[in-house]
PDB file of C-alpha atoms in Angstrom:
ATOM      1  CA  MET A 169      61.576 -17.823  58.170  1.00 60.00           C
ATOM      2  CA  ARG A 170      62.205 -18.183  54.469  1.00 82.00           C
ATOM      3  CA  TYR A 171      59.844 -16.013  52.484  1.00 88.00           C
ATOM      4  CA  THR A 172      58.560 -17.071  49.085  1.00 93.00           C
ATOM      5  CA  GLU A 173      56.820 -14.832  46.575  1.00 95.00           C
ATOM      6  CA  GLU A 174      53.537 -16.450  47.530  1.00 95.00           C
ATOM      7  CA  LYS A 175      54.078 -15.898  51.289  1.00 95.00           C
ATOM      8  CA  VAL A 176      54.984 -12.233  50.854  1.00 96.00           C
ATOM      9  CA  LEU A 177      51.944 -11.574  48.672  1.00 98.00           C
ATOM     10  CA  TYR A 178      49.715 -13.625  50.986  1.00 97.00           C
ATOM     11  CA  PHE A 179      50.726 -11.685  54.103  1.00 96.00           C
ATOM     12  CA  ALA A 180      50.367  -8.404  52.241  1.00 97.00           C
ATOM     13  CA  SER A 181      46.854  -9.409  51.089  1.00 97.00           C
ATOM     14  CA  ARG A 182      45.606  -9.865  54.654  1.00 96.00           C
ATOM     15  CA  ASP A 183      43.764  -7.046  56.451  1.00 94.00           C
ATOM     16  CA  GLU A 184      46.757  -6.122  58.602  1.00 91.00           C
ATOM     17  CA  GLY A 185      49.123  -6.170  55.609  1.00 95.00           C
ATOM     18  CA  LEU A 186      52.769  -7.197  55.557  1.00 97.00           C
ATOM     19  CA  HIS A 187      54.908  -5.585  58.253  1.00 96.00           C
ATOM     20  CA  VAL A 188      58.596  -5.123  57.546  1.00 95.00           C
ATOM     21  CA  ASP A 189      60.518  -4.276  60.707  1.00 94.00           C
ATOM     22  CA  ILE A 190      62.547  -1.091  60.716  1.00 93.00           C
ATOM     23  CA  ALA A 191      65.616  -3.178  61.709  1.00 93.00           C
ATOM     24  CA  GLU A 192      65.270  -5.406  58.612  1.00 91.00           C
ATOM     25  CA  ASP A 193      68.514  -5.171  56.701  1.00 92.00           C
ATOM     26  CA  ALA A 194      68.171  -3.863  53.133  1.00 89.00           C
ATOM     27  CA  ASN A 195      70.069  -6.862  51.761  1.00 90.00           C
ATOM     28  CA  THR A 196      67.833  -9.594  53.158  1.00 91.00           C
ATOM     29  CA  TYR A 197      65.759 -11.753  50.846  1.00 91.00           C
ATOM     30  CA  LEU A 198      62.559 -10.200  52.239  1.00 93.00           C
ATOM     31  CA  SER A 199      63.727  -6.611  51.747  1.00 93.00           C
ATOM     32  CA  ARG A 200      64.873  -7.277  48.198  1.00 94.00           C
ATOM     33  CA  MET A 201      61.585  -9.013  47.348  1.00 95.00           C
ATOM     34  CA  VAL A 202      59.479  -6.190  48.802  1.00 96.00           C
ATOM     35  CA  TYR A 203      61.553  -3.632  46.858  1.00 95.00           C
ATOM     36  CA  ARG A 204      61.150  -5.633  43.630  1.00 96.00           C
ATOM     37  CA  PHE A 205      57.408  -6.119  44.166  1.00 98.00           C
ATOM     38  CA  LYS A 206      56.963  -2.392  44.810  1.00 97.00           C
ATOM     39  CA  ASN A 207      58.785  -1.616  41.559  1.00 97.00           C
ATOM     40  CA  GLU A 208      56.655  -4.156  39.685  1.00 97.00           C
ATOM     41  CA  GLY A 209      53.446  -2.615  41.061  1.00 97.00           C
ATOM     42  CA  LEU A 210      52.502  -5.690  43.107  1.00 98.00           C
ATOM     43  CA  LEU A 211      52.811  -4.022  46.534  1.00 98.00           C
ATOM     44  CA  GLU A 212      52.297  -0.540  47.897  1.00 97.00           C
ATOM     45  CA  ARG A 213      53.417   0.905  51.207  1.00 97.00           C
ATOM     46  CA  VAL A 214      50.318   2.026  53.065  1.00 97.00           C
ATOM     47  CA  ALA A 215      51.704   3.017  56.456  1.00 95.00           C
ATOM     48  CA  GLU A 216      54.876   3.522  58.400  1.00 95.00           C
ATOM     49  CA  ASP A 217      55.534   3.904  62.109  1.00 95.00           C
ATOM     50  CA  ASP A 218      58.442   3.622  64.534  1.00 95.00           C
ATOM     51  CA  SER A 219      58.372  -0.184  64.189  1.00 95.00           C
ATOM     52  CA  GLY A 220      58.578  -0.380  60.395  1.00 96.00           C
ATOM     53  CA  SER A 221      56.552  -0.202  57.184  1.00 96.00           C
ATOM     54  CA  TYR A 222      53.276  -1.832  56.179  1.00 97.00           C
ATOM     55  CA  TYR A 223      52.534  -3.072  52.680  1.00 98.00           C
ATOM     56  CA  THR A 224      49.395  -4.298  50.931  1.00 98.00           C
ATOM     57  CA  THR A 225      48.870  -5.911  47.566  1.00 98.00           C
ATOM     58  CA  THR A 226      47.652  -3.960  44.606  1.00 96.00           C
ATOM     59  CA  ILE A 227      45.148  -5.517  42.197  1.00 95.00           C
ATOM     60  CA  LYS A 228      48.127  -6.620  40.137  1.00 96.00           C
ATOM     61  CA  GLY A 229      49.600  -8.199  43.296  1.00 97.00           C
ATOM     62  CA  GLU A 230      46.350 -10.002  44.088  1.00 97.00           C
ATOM     63  CA  ILE A 231      46.304 -11.396  40.550  1.00 97.00           C
ATOM     64  CA  LYS A 232      49.894 -12.648  40.919  1.00 97.00           C
ATOM     65  CA  LEU A 233      49.053 -14.239  44.301  1.00 97.00           C
ATOM     66  CA  LEU A 234      46.046 -16.052  42.861  1.00 97.00           C
ATOM     67  CA  GLU A 235      48.102 -17.303  39.906  1.00 97.00           C
ATOM     68  CA  LEU A 236      50.703 -18.704  42.313  1.00 97.00           C
ATOM     69  CA  GLN A 237      48.033 -20.278  44.523  1.00 97.00           C
ATOM     70  CA  ILE A 238      46.274 -21.871  41.535  1.00 97.00           C
ATOM     71  CA  LYS A 239      49.572 -23.287  40.280  1.00 97.00           C
ATOM     72  CA  TRP A 240      50.326 -24.827  43.682  1.00 96.00           C
ATOM     73  CA  ARG A 241      46.791 -26.151  44.149  1.00 97.00           C
ATOM     74  CA  LYS A 242      46.760 -27.810  40.719  1.00 97.00           C
ATOM     75  CA  ALA A 243      50.171 -29.388  41.348  1.00 97.00           C
ATOM     76  CA  ASN A 244      48.841 -30.801  44.630  1.00 97.00           C
ATOM     77  CA  GLY A 245      45.449 -32.010  43.402  1.00 97.00           C
ATOM     78  CA  LYS A 246      43.441 -29.318  45.199  1.00 96.00           C
ATOM     79  CA  ASP A 247      40.315 -27.552  43.974  1.00 96.00           C
ATOM     80  CA  THR A 248      40.952 -24.212  42.246  1.00 96.00           C
ATOM     81  CA  GLY A 249      37.377 -23.140  41.489  1.00 96.00           C
ATOM     82  CA  SER A 250      37.069 -20.262  43.950  1.00 96.00           C
ATOM     83  CA  HIS A 251      40.594 -19.020  43.157  1.00 96.00           C
ATOM     84  CA  GLU A 252      39.930 -19.086  39.414  1.00 96.00           C
ATOM     85  CA  SER A 253      36.594 -17.280  39.878  1.00 96.00           C
ATOM     86  CA  ARG A 254      38.241 -14.507  41.927  1.00 95.00           C
ATOM     87  CA  LEU A 255      41.091 -14.263  39.400  1.00 96.00           C
ATOM     88  CA  LYS A 256      38.597 -13.801  36.587  1.00 95.00           C
ATOM     89  CA  GLN A 257      36.846 -11.014  38.530  1.00 94.00           C
ATOM     90  CA  LEU A 258      40.103  -9.208  39.190  1.00 93.00           C
ATOM     91  CA  LYS A 259      41.275  -9.442  35.581  1.00 92.00           C
ATOM     92  CA  VAL A 260      38.010  -7.897  34.391  1.00 91.00           C
ATOM     93  CA  ALA A 261      38.390  -5.073  36.913  1.00 83.00           C
ATOM     94  CA  ALA A 262      42.075  -4.452  36.103  1.00 75.00           C
TER      95      ALA A 262
END
């Protein structure tokens, strides 16, 4: 599976978070993206077990995800009202 920024942030925004398997090589696209997003404050590691690490989005990460989703939705003629409303709420809270 090819991960995009939007996919990584989307999976991390879900209740179960983004799981990165312990066997995931540090040089894969996913690993590099997770490392970069952690450094940028978009993701945080919330748990770790013998199968790997779990990441969730920060408020900054949720904002970035919504911006990406709005961009895609506009480019594809989809409604952005609920996304823009949530983005506004998050920016006020941030």
